[in-house]
Every structure is written in structure tokens, then in C-alpha cells.
Amino acid sequence: MFRIWAKIFKDNHILKDIVIKNNNQHLNRTKKIYDSLDAACYQFDLSRPVWLDKNIADFKRSSKVRFTQDNFIDSIDFDYLELQVLEED
């Protein structure tokens, strides 16, 4: 099972969070991450953030990434969206 924890933070407090599960064994890790991000954005009613080079490097290093206003085209009313891998197949 592949699980990602998505959290929205404002002033160092979690406003919303959700755990996204992906049981599809035929997808690679990257596709599972993108699908989980899409599902979280749908649940939170957000536009999909843009992955910048710094986000990719952070995610490769720690399996955690933060998306700030710089990653969104639309204005956001929180400080950042964080994704963290909880469990991998």
C-alpha cells in the first residue's frame, strides 16, 4: 500500500489534513505521488501546484515536500500545503 499525508498549514497549525491511499501496484512511485497530489487538491478544492526544482530535491531527500504561494497560480489563504509519504509498497 502507498499512503501520503496531505496537510494545509497556517500559522504553524494544521487547518486540514487527509491521508490518500493508492493500492494500484501497476503504477510507479512518481505516478502514485502525482495521483495522490491530484486527489488531495480535489478534496481541498485547490488548483494543482507547480513542482519547482527545490520541491523535487526536497522530496527526493526526505519524502516530504511543501508547496507555498510560489507554487500556486491562484492566491492561497494558507501558508503551505505539505505532502509526506507515510508508507510505500
PDB file of N, CA and C in Angstrom:
ATOM      1  N   MET A   1       0.833  -1.177   0.000  1.00  0.00           N
ATOM      2  CA  MET A   1       0.000   0.000   0.000  1.00  0.00           C
ATOM      3  C   MET A   1       0.883   1.248   0.000  1.00  0.00           C
ATOM      4  N   PHE A   2       0.424   2.266  -0.672  1.00  0.00           N
ATOM      5  CA  PHE A   2       1.129   3.543  -0.747  1.00  0.00           C
ATOM      6  C   PHE A   2       0.209   4.587  -0.118  1.00  0.00           C
ATOM      7  N   ARG A   3       0.707   5.292   0.907  1.00  0.00           N
ATOM      8  CA  ARG A   3      -0.097   6.312   1.584  1.00  0.00           C
ATOM      9  C   ARG A   3       0.671   7.619   1.680  1.00  0.00           C
ATOM     10  N   ILE A   4      -0.031   8.714   1.406  1.00  0.00           N
ATOM     11  CA  ILE A   4       0.528  10.062   1.533  1.00  0.00           C
ATOM     12  C   ILE A   4      -0.385  10.877   2.442  1.00  0.00           C
ATOM     13  N   TRP A   5       0.246  11.622   3.347  1.00  0.00           N
ATOM     14  CA  TRP A   5      -0.479  12.514   4.246  1.00  0.00           C
ATOM     15  C   TRP A   5      -0.356  13.931   3.693  1.00  0.00           C
ATOM     16  N   ALA A   6      -1.496  14.522   3.356  1.00  0.00           N
ATOM     17  CA  ALA A   6      -1.528  15.898   2.853  1.00  0.00           C
ATOM     18  C   ALA A   6      -2.087  16.794   3.954  1.00  0.00           C
ATOM     19  N   LYS A   7      -1.387  17.917   4.202  1.00  0.00           N
ATOM     20  CA  LYS A   7      -1.780  18.826   5.280  1.00  0.00           C
ATOM     21  C   LYS A   7      -1.709  20.270   4.778  1.00  0.00           C
ATOM     22  N   ILE A   8      -2.667  21.061   5.214  1.00  0.00           N
ATOM     23  CA  ILE A   8      -2.651  22.504   4.946  1.00  0.00           C
ATOM     24  C   ILE A   8      -2.340  23.216   6.259  1.00  0.00           C
ATOM     25  N   PHE A   9      -1.318  24.069   6.228  1.00  0.00           N
ATOM     26  CA  PHE A   9      -0.866  24.795   7.417  1.00  0.00           C
ATOM     27  C   PHE A   9      -1.096  26.299   7.282  1.00  0.00           C
ATOM     28  N   LYS A  10      -1.450  26.906   8.395  1.00  0.00           N
ATOM     29  CA  LYS A  10      -1.476  28.363   8.502  1.00  0.00           C
ATOM     30  C   LYS A  10      -1.036  28.708   9.914  1.00  0.00           C
ATOM     31  N   ASP A  11      -0.058  29.585  10.040  1.00  0.00           N
ATOM     32  CA  ASP A  11       0.492  29.992  11.344  1.00  0.00           C
ATOM     33  C   ASP A  11       0.916  28.779  12.174  1.00  0.00           C
ATOM     34  N   ASN A  12       1.582  27.832  11.528  1.00  0.00           N
ATOM     35  CA  ASN A  12       2.098  26.611  12.163  1.00  0.00           C
ATOM     36  C   ASN A  12       1.022  25.720  12.793  1.00  0.00           C
ATOM     37  N   HIS A  13      -0.192  25.812  12.306  1.00  0.00           N
ATOM     38  CA  HIS A  13      -1.288  24.950  12.748  1.00  0.00           C
ATOM     39  C   HIS A  13      -1.875  24.234  11.534  1.00  0.00           C
ATOM     40  N   ILE A  14      -2.234  22.980  11.725  1.00  0.00           N
ATOM     41  CA  ILE A  14      -2.874  22.233  10.648  1.00  0.00           C
ATOM     42  C   ILE A  14      -4.332  22.668  10.556  1.00  0.00           C
ATOM     43  N   LEU A  15      -4.715  23.172   9.375  1.00  0.00           N
ATOM     44  CA  LEU A  15      -6.107  23.550   9.150  1.00  0.00           C
ATOM     45  C   LEU A  15      -6.918  22.367   8.641  1.00  0.00           C
ATOM     46  N   LYS A  16      -6.323  21.619   7.715  1.00  0.00           N
ATOM     47  CA  LYS A  16      -6.984  20.455   7.114  1.00  0.00           C
ATOM     48  C   LYS A  16      -5.928  19.395   6.861  1.00  0.00           C
ATOM     49  N   ASP A  17      -6.352  18.148   6.918  1.00  0.00           N
ATOM     50  CA  ASP A  17      -5.437  17.074   6.538  1.00  0.00           C
ATOM     51  C   ASP A  17      -6.237  15.890   6.018  1.00  0.00           C
ATOM     52  N   ILE A  18      -5.567  15.069   5.234  1.00  0.00           N
ATOM     53  CA  ILE A  18      -6.184  13.880   4.649  1.00  0.00           C
ATOM     54  C   ILE A  18      -5.075  12.880   4.339  1.00  0.00           C
ATOM     55  N   VAL A  19      -5.392  11.608   4.466  1.00  0.00           N
ATOM     56  CA  VAL A  19      -4.467  10.554   4.065  1.00  0.00           C
ATOM     57  C   VAL A  19      -5.007   9.945   2.779  1.00  0.00           C
ATOM     58  N   ILE A  20      -4.183   9.957   1.756  1.00  0.00           N
ATOM     59  CA  ILE A  20      -4.550   9.415   0.444  1.00  0.00           C
ATOM     60  C   ILE A  20      -3.904   8.049   0.307  1.00  0.00           C
ATOM     61  N   LYS A  21      -4.705   7.049  -0.041  1.00  0.00           N
ATOM     62  CA  LYS A  21      -4.208   5.688  -0.223  1.00  0.00           C
ATOM     63  C   LYS A  21      -4.241   5.334  -1.702  1.00  0.00           C
ATOM     64  N   ASN A  22      -3.211   4.625  -2.158  1.00  0.00           N
ATOM     65  CA  ASN A  22      -3.157   4.166  -3.545  1.00  0.00           C
ATOM     66  C   ASN A  22      -2.707   2.710  -3.532  1.00  0.00           C
ATOM     67  N   ASN A  23      -3.594   1.821  -3.916  1.00  0.00           N
ATOM     68  CA  ASN A  23      -3.302   0.384  -3.911  1.00  0.00           C
ATOM     69  C   ASN A  23      -2.955  -0.153  -5.292  1.00  0.00           C
ATOM     70  N   ASN A  24      -2.835   0.695  -6.283  1.00  0.00           N
ATOM     71  CA  ASN A  24      -2.567   0.254  -7.649  1.00  0.00           C
ATOM     72  C   ASN A  24      -1.097  -0.163  -7.781  1.00  0.00           C
ATOM     73  N   GLN A  25      -0.857  -1.445  -7.859  1.00  0.00           N
ATOM     74  CA  GLN A  25       0.507  -1.989  -7.940  1.00  0.00           C
ATOM     75  C   GLN A  25       1.164  -1.743  -9.294  1.00  0.00           C
ATOM     76  N   HIS A  26       0.379  -1.380 -10.310  1.00  0.00           N
ATOM     77  CA  HIS A  26       0.910  -1.219 -11.663  1.00  0.00           C
ATOM     78  C   HIS A  26       1.499   0.168 -11.918  1.00  0.00           C
ATOM     79  N   LEU A  27       1.303   1.094 -10.980  1.00  0.00           N
ATOM     80  CA  LEU A  27       1.833   2.447 -11.148  1.00  0.00           C
ATOM     81  C   LEU A  27       3.209   2.559 -10.502  1.00  0.00           C
ATOM     82  N   ASN A  28       4.054   3.384 -11.098  1.00  0.00           N
ATOM     83  CA  ASN A  28       5.355   3.629 -10.464  1.00  0.00           C
ATOM     84  C   ASN A  28       5.195   4.682  -9.362  1.00  0.00           C
ATOM     85  N   ARG A  29       6.253   4.909  -8.604  1.00  0.00           N
ATOM     86  CA  ARG A  29       6.191   5.813  -7.447  1.00  0.00           C
ATOM     87  C   ARG A  29       5.805   7.231  -7.857  1.00  0.00           C
ATOM     88  N   THR A  30       6.381   7.724  -8.939  1.00  0.00           N
ATOM     89  CA  THR A  30       6.096   9.081  -9.393  1.00  0.00           C
ATOM     90  C   THR A  30       4.620   9.251  -9.733  1.00  0.00           C
ATOM     91  N   LYS A  31       4.055   8.297 -10.437  1.00  0.00           N
ATOM     92  CA  LYS A  31       2.641   8.369 -10.816  1.00  0.00           C
ATOM     93  C   LYS A  31       1.756   8.317  -9.578  1.00  0.00           C
ATOM     94  N   LYS A  32       2.125   7.502  -8.595  1.00  0.00           N
ATOM     95  CA  LYS A  32       1.347   7.436  -7.350  1.00  0.00           C
ATOM     96  C   LYS A  32       1.379   8.771  -6.610  1.00  0.00           C
ATOM     97  N   ILE A  33       2.526   9.427  -6.616  1.00  0.00           N
ATOM     98  CA  ILE A  33       2.660  10.730  -5.955  1.00  0.00           C
ATOM     99  C   ILE A  33       1.795  11.774  -6.654  1.00  0.00           C
ATOM    100  N   TYR A  34       1.868  11.826  -7.980  1.00  0.00           N
ATOM    101  CA  TYR A  34       1.054  12.783  -8.733  1.00  0.00           C
ATOM    102  C   TYR A  34      -0.435  12.515  -8.559  1.00  0.00           C
ATOM    103  N   ASP A  35      -0.838  11.250  -8.565  1.00  0.00           N
ATOM    104  CA  ASP A  35      -2.246  10.908  -8.354  1.00  0.00           C
ATOM    105  C   ASP A  35      -2.697  11.314  -6.950  1.00  0.00           C
ATOM    106  N   SER A  36      -1.843  11.117  -5.968  1.00  0.00           N
ATOM    107  CA  SER A  36      -2.173  11.496  -4.588  1.00  0.00           C
ATOM    108  C   SER A  36      -2.285  13.010  -4.447  1.00  0.00           C
ATOM    109  N   LEU A  37      -1.394  13.728  -5.100  1.00  0.00           N
ATOM    110  CA  LEU A  37      -1.459  15.189  -5.078  1.00  0.00           C
ATOM    111  C   LEU A  37      -2.758  15.666  -5.723  1.00  0.00           C
ATOM    112  N   ASP A  38      -3.133  15.075  -6.851  1.00  0.00           N
ATOM    113  CA  ASP A  38      -4.389  15.438  -7.511  1.00  0.00           C
ATOM    114  C   ASP A  38      -5.586  15.172  -6.604  1.00  0.00           C
ATOM    115  N   ALA A  39      -5.589  14.024  -5.928  1.00  0.00           N
ATOM    116  CA  ALA A  39      -6.694  13.673  -5.032  1.00  0.00           C
ATOM    117  C   ALA A  39      -6.770  14.646  -3.856  1.00  0.00           C
ATOM    118  N   ALA A  40      -5.633  15.004  -3.284  1.00  0.00           N
ATOM    119  CA  ALA A  40      -5.612  15.948  -2.163  1.00  0.00           C
ATOM    120  C   ALA A  40      -6.116  17.322  -2.608  1.00  0.00           C
ATOM    121  N   CYS A  41      -5.655  17.779  -3.761  1.00  0.00           N
ATOM    122  CA  CYS A  41      -6.102  19.083  -4.260  1.00  0.00           C
ATOM    123  C   CYS A  41      -7.600  19.085  -4.542  1.00  0.00           C
ATOM    124  N   TYR A  42      -8.113  17.975  -5.047  1.00  0.00           N
ATOM    125  CA  TYR A  42      -9.547  17.866  -5.278  1.00  0.00           C
ATOM    126  C   TYR A  42     -10.305  17.945  -3.954  1.00  0.00           C
ATOM    127  N   GLN A  43      -9.854  17.209  -2.941  1.00  0.00           N
ATOM    128  CA  GLN A  43     -10.514  17.218  -1.634  1.00  0.00           C
ATOM    129  C   GLN A  43     -10.452  18.588  -0.962  1.00  0.00           C
ATOM    130  N   PHE A  44      -9.327  19.283  -1.134  1.00  0.00           N
ATOM    131  CA  PHE A  44      -9.142  20.599  -0.517  1.00  0.00           C
ATOM    132  C   PHE A  44      -9.652  21.736  -1.401  1.00  0.00           C
ATOM    133  N   ASP A  45     -10.143  21.414  -2.601  1.00  0.00           N
ATOM    134  CA  ASP A  45     -10.625  22.396  -3.577  1.00  0.00           C
ATOM    135  C   ASP A  45      -9.538  23.425  -3.918  1.00  0.00           C
ATOM    136  N   LEU A  46      -8.375  22.897  -4.308  1.00  0.00           N
ATOM    137  CA  LEU A  46      -7.227  23.725  -4.678  1.00  0.00           C
ATOM    138  C   LEU A  46      -6.837  23.466  -6.121  1.00  0.00           C
ATOM    139  N   SER A  47      -6.205  24.463  -6.722  1.00  0.00           N
ATOM    140  CA  SER A  47      -5.574  24.219  -8.015  1.00  0.00           C
ATOM    141  C   SER A  47      -4.309  23.398  -7.761  1.00  0.00           C
ATOM    142  N   ARG A  48      -3.875  22.685  -8.772  1.00  0.00           N
ATOM    143  CA  ARG A  48      -2.690  21.837  -8.606  1.00  0.00           C
ATOM    144  C   ARG A  48      -1.433  22.713  -8.574  1.00  0.00           C
ATOM    145  N   PRO A  49      -0.574  22.520  -7.579  1.00  0.00           N
ATOM    146  CA  PRO A  49       0.657  23.320  -7.510  1.00  0.00           C
ATOM    147  C   PRO A  49       1.674  22.877  -8.561  1.00  0.00           C
ATOM    148  N   VAL A  50       2.584  23.773  -8.856  1.00  0.00           N
ATOM    149  CA  VAL A  50       3.659  23.505  -9.807  1.00  0.00           C
ATOM    150  C   VAL A  50       4.865  22.983  -9.031  1.00  0.00           C
ATOM    151  N   TRP A  51       5.456  21.895  -9.522  1.00  0.00           N
ATOM    152  CA  TRP A  51       6.668  21.343  -8.897  1.00  0.00           C
ATOM    153  C   TRP A  51       7.868  22.147  -9.385  1.00  0.00           C
ATOM    154  N   LEU A  52       8.562  22.797  -8.477  1.00  0.00           N
ATOM    155  CA  LEU A  52       9.790  23.512  -8.803  1.00  0.00           C
ATOM    156  C   LEU A  52      10.981  22.609  -8.473  1.00  0.00           C
ATOM    157  N   ASP A  53      12.157  22.973  -8.961  1.00  0.00           N
ATOM    158  CA  ASP A  53      13.352  22.157  -8.725  1.00  0.00           C
ATOM    159  C   ASP A  53      13.621  21.946  -7.229  1.00  0.00           C
ATOM    160  N   LYS A  54      13.387  22.995  -6.433  1.00  0.00           N
ATOM    161  CA  LYS A  54      13.621  22.868  -4.985  1.00  0.00           C
ATOM    162  C   LYS A  54      12.640  21.876  -4.364  1.00  0.00           C
ATOM    163  N   ASN A  55      11.395  21.817  -4.861  1.00  0.00           N
ATOM    164  CA  ASN A  55      10.419  20.855  -4.351  1.00  0.00           C
ATOM    165  C   ASN A  55      10.835  19.422  -4.669  1.00  0.00           C
ATOM    166  N   ILE A  56      11.297  19.210  -5.872  1.00  0.00           N
ATOM    167  CA  ILE A  56      11.741  17.871  -6.291  1.00  0.00           C
ATOM    168  C   ILE A  56      12.930  17.427  -5.445  1.00  0.00           C
ATOM    169  N   ALA A  57      13.886  18.322  -5.224  1.00  0.00           N
ATOM    170  CA  ALA A  57      15.062  17.987  -4.414  1.00  0.00           C
ATOM    171  C   ALA A  57      14.664  17.661  -2.971  1.00  0.00           C
ATOM    172  N   ASP A  58      13.766  18.466  -2.388  1.00  0.00           N
ATOM    173  CA  ASP A  58      13.301  18.211  -1.018  1.00  0.00           C
ATOM    174  C   ASP A  58      12.600  16.862  -0.927  1.00  0.00           C
ATOM    175  N   PHE A  59      11.766  16.567  -1.902  1.00  0.00           N
ATOM    176  CA  PHE A  59      11.007  15.324  -1.865  1.00  0.00           C
ATOM    177  C   PHE A  59      11.919  14.109  -2.023  1.00  0.00           C
ATOM    178  N   LYS A  60      12.899  14.209  -2.880  1.00  0.00           N
ATOM    179  CA  LYS A  60      13.850  13.098  -3.042  1.00  0.00           C
ATOM    180  C   LYS A  60      14.647  12.863  -1.761  1.00  0.00           C
ATOM    181  N   ARG A  61      14.980  13.942  -1.062  1.00  0.00           N
ATOM    182  CA  ARG A  61      15.805  13.853   0.138  1.00  0.00           C
ATOM    183  C   ARG A  61      15.038  13.311   1.343  1.00  0.00           C
ATOM    184  N   SER A  62      13.795  13.761   1.522  1.00  0.00           N
ATOM    185  CA  SER A  62      13.107  13.442   2.774  1.00  0.00           C
ATOM    186  C   SER A  62      11.713  12.836   2.621  1.00  0.00           C
ATOM    187  N   SER A  63      11.278  12.587   1.396  1.00  0.00           N
ATOM    188  CA  SER A  63       9.919  12.076   1.135  1.00  0.00           C
ATOM    189  C   SER A  63       8.851  13.010   1.696  1.00  0.00           C
ATOM    190  N   LYS A  64       9.193  14.295   1.749  1.00  0.00           N
ATOM    191  CA  LYS A  64       8.263  15.320   2.207  1.00  0.00           C
ATOM    192  C   LYS A  64       8.485  16.566   1.361  1.00  0.00           C
ATOM    193  N   VAL A  65       7.389  17.274   1.038  1.00  0.00           N
ATOM    194  CA  VAL A  65       7.509  18.477   0.227  1.00  0.00           C
ATOM    195  C   VAL A  65       6.490  19.508   0.707  1.00  0.00           C
ATOM    196  N   ARG A  66       6.866  20.776   0.597  1.00  0.00           N
ATOM    197  CA  ARG A  66       5.973  21.877   0.934  1.00  0.00           C
ATOM    198  C   ARG A  66       5.756  22.739  -0.300  1.00  0.00           C
ATOM    199  N   PHE A  67       4.485  23.054  -0.543  1.00  0.00           N
ATOM    200  CA  PHE A  67       4.111  23.940  -1.643  1.00  0.00           C
ATOM    201  C   PHE A  67       3.613  25.246  -1.043  1.00  0.00           C
ATOM    202  N   THR A  68       4.308  26.342  -1.343  1.00  0.00           N
ATOM    203  CA  THR A  68       3.933  27.671  -0.849  1.00  0.00           C
ATOM    204  C   THR A  68       3.244  28.457  -1.958  1.00  0.00           C
ATOM    205  N   GLN A  69       2.984  29.714  -1.725  1.00  0.00           N
ATOM    206  CA  GLN A  69       2.333  30.566  -2.722  1.00  0.00           C
ATOM    207  C   GLN A  69       3.086  30.559  -4.049  1.00  0.00           C
ATOM    208  N   ASP A  70       4.408  30.419  -4.009  1.00  0.00           N
ATOM    209  CA  ASP A  70       5.210  30.393  -5.227  1.00  0.00           C
ATOM    210  C   ASP A  70       4.832  29.245  -6.160  1.00  0.00           C
ATOM    211  N   ASN A  71       4.254  28.186  -5.618  1.00  0.00           N
ATOM    212  CA  ASN A  71       3.911  27.007  -6.399  1.00  0.00           C
ATOM    213  C   ASN A  71       2.507  27.054  -6.990  1.00  0.00           C
ATOM    214  N   PHE A  72       1.694  28.001  -6.528  1.00  0.00           N
ATOM    215  CA  PHE A  72       0.309  28.084  -6.976  1.00  0.00           C
ATOM    216  C   PHE A  72       0.112  29.280  -7.893  1.00  0.00           C
ATOM    217  N   ILE A  73      -0.696  29.090  -8.913  1.00  0.00           N
ATOM    218  CA  ILE A  73      -1.040  30.199  -9.807  1.00  0.00           C
ATOM    219  C   ILE A  73      -2.074  31.085  -9.128  1.00  0.00           C
ATOM    220  N   ASP A  74      -3.058  30.436  -8.489  1.00  0.00           N
ATOM    221  CA  ASP A  74      -4.091  31.171  -7.765  1.00  0.00           C
ATOM    222  C   ASP A  74      -3.562  31.612  -6.399  1.00  0.00           C
ATOM    223  N   SER A  75      -4.236  32.592  -5.829  1.00  0.00           N
ATOM    224  CA  SER A  75      -3.892  33.032  -4.482  1.00  0.00           C
ATOM    225  C   SER A  75      -4.387  31.992  -3.475  1.00  0.00           C
ATOM    226  N   ILE A  76      -3.600  31.751  -2.443  1.00  0.00           N
ATOM    227  CA  ILE A  76      -3.992  30.787  -1.412  1.00  0.00           C
ATOM    228  C   ILE A  76      -4.176  31.515  -0.083  1.00  0.00           C
ATOM    229  N   ASP A  77      -5.041  30.982   0.774  1.00  0.00           N
ATOM    230  CA  ASP A  77      -5.305  31.622   2.069  1.00  0.00           C
ATOM    231  C   ASP A  77      -4.691  30.836   3.225  1.00  0.00           C
ATOM    232  N   PHE A  78      -3.599  30.153   2.951  1.00  0.00           N
ATOM    233  CA  PHE A  78      -2.857  29.407   3.961  1.00  0.00           C
ATOM    234  C   PHE A  78      -1.377  29.581   3.680  1.00  0.00           C
ATOM    235  N   ASP A  79      -0.522  29.086   4.567  1.00  0.00           N
ATOM    236  CA  ASP A  79       0.914  29.276   4.392  1.00  0.00           C
ATOM    237  C   ASP A  79       1.530  28.267   3.433  1.00  0.00           C
ATOM    238  N   TYR A  80       1.163  26.984   3.601  1.00  0.00           N
ATOM    239  CA  TYR A  80       1.704  25.973   2.687  1.00  0.00           C
ATOM    240  C   TYR A  80       0.900  24.683   2.741  1.00  0.00           C
ATOM    241  N   LEU A  81       1.017  23.914   1.677  1.00  0.00           N
ATOM    242  CA  LEU A  81       0.477  22.563   1.570  1.00  0.00           C
ATOM    243  C   LEU A  81       1.662  21.623   1.671  1.00  0.00           C
ATOM    244  N   GLU A  82       1.574  20.651   2.562  1.00  0.00           N
ATOM    245  CA  GLU A  82       2.672  19.706   2.757  1.00  0.00           C
ATOM    246  C   GLU A  82       2.207  18.295   2.419  1.00  0.00           C
ATOM    247  N   LEU A  83       3.039  17.575   1.670  1.00  0.00           N
ATOM    248  CA  LEU A  83       2.812  16.156   1.385  1.00  0.00           C
ATOM    249  C   LEU A  83       3.932  15.368   2.022  1.00  0.00           C
ATOM    250  N   GLN A  84       3.568  14.248   2.662  1.00  0.00           N
ATOM    251  CA  GLN A  84       4.555  13.393   3.299  1.00  0.00           C
ATOM    252  C   GLN A  84       4.183  11.937   3.032  1.00  0.00           C
ATOM    253  N   VAL A  85       5.145  11.160   2.556  1.00  0.00           N
ATOM    254  CA  VAL A  85       4.922   9.741   2.331  1.00  0.00           C
ATOM    255  C   VAL A  85       4.911   9.034   3.680  1.00  0.00           C
ATOM    256  N   LEU A  86       3.830   8.314   3.953  1.00  0.00           N
ATOM    257  CA  LEU A  86       3.725   7.567   5.201  1.00  0.00           C
ATOM    258  C   LEU A  86       4.128   6.111   5.022  1.00  0.00           C
ATOM    259  N   GLU A  87       3.770   5.538   3.877  1.00  0.00           N
ATOM    260  CA  GLU A  87       4.015   4.120   3.657  1.00  0.00           C
ATOM    261  C   GLU A  87       4.191   3.870   2.167  1.00  0.00           C
ATOM    262  N   GLU A  88       5.181   3.058   1.844  1.00  0.00           N
ATOM    263  CA  GLU A  88       5.416   2.678   0.461  1.00  0.00           C
ATOM    264  C   GLU A  88       5.374   1.173   0.340  1.00  0.00           C
ATOM    265  N   ASP A  89       4.963   0.695  -0.844  1.00  0.00           N
ATOM    266  CA  ASP A  89       4.925  -0.756  -1.084  1.00  0.00           C
ATOM    267  C   ASP A  89       6.301  -1.350  -0.966  1.00  0.00           C
TER     268      ASP A  89
END
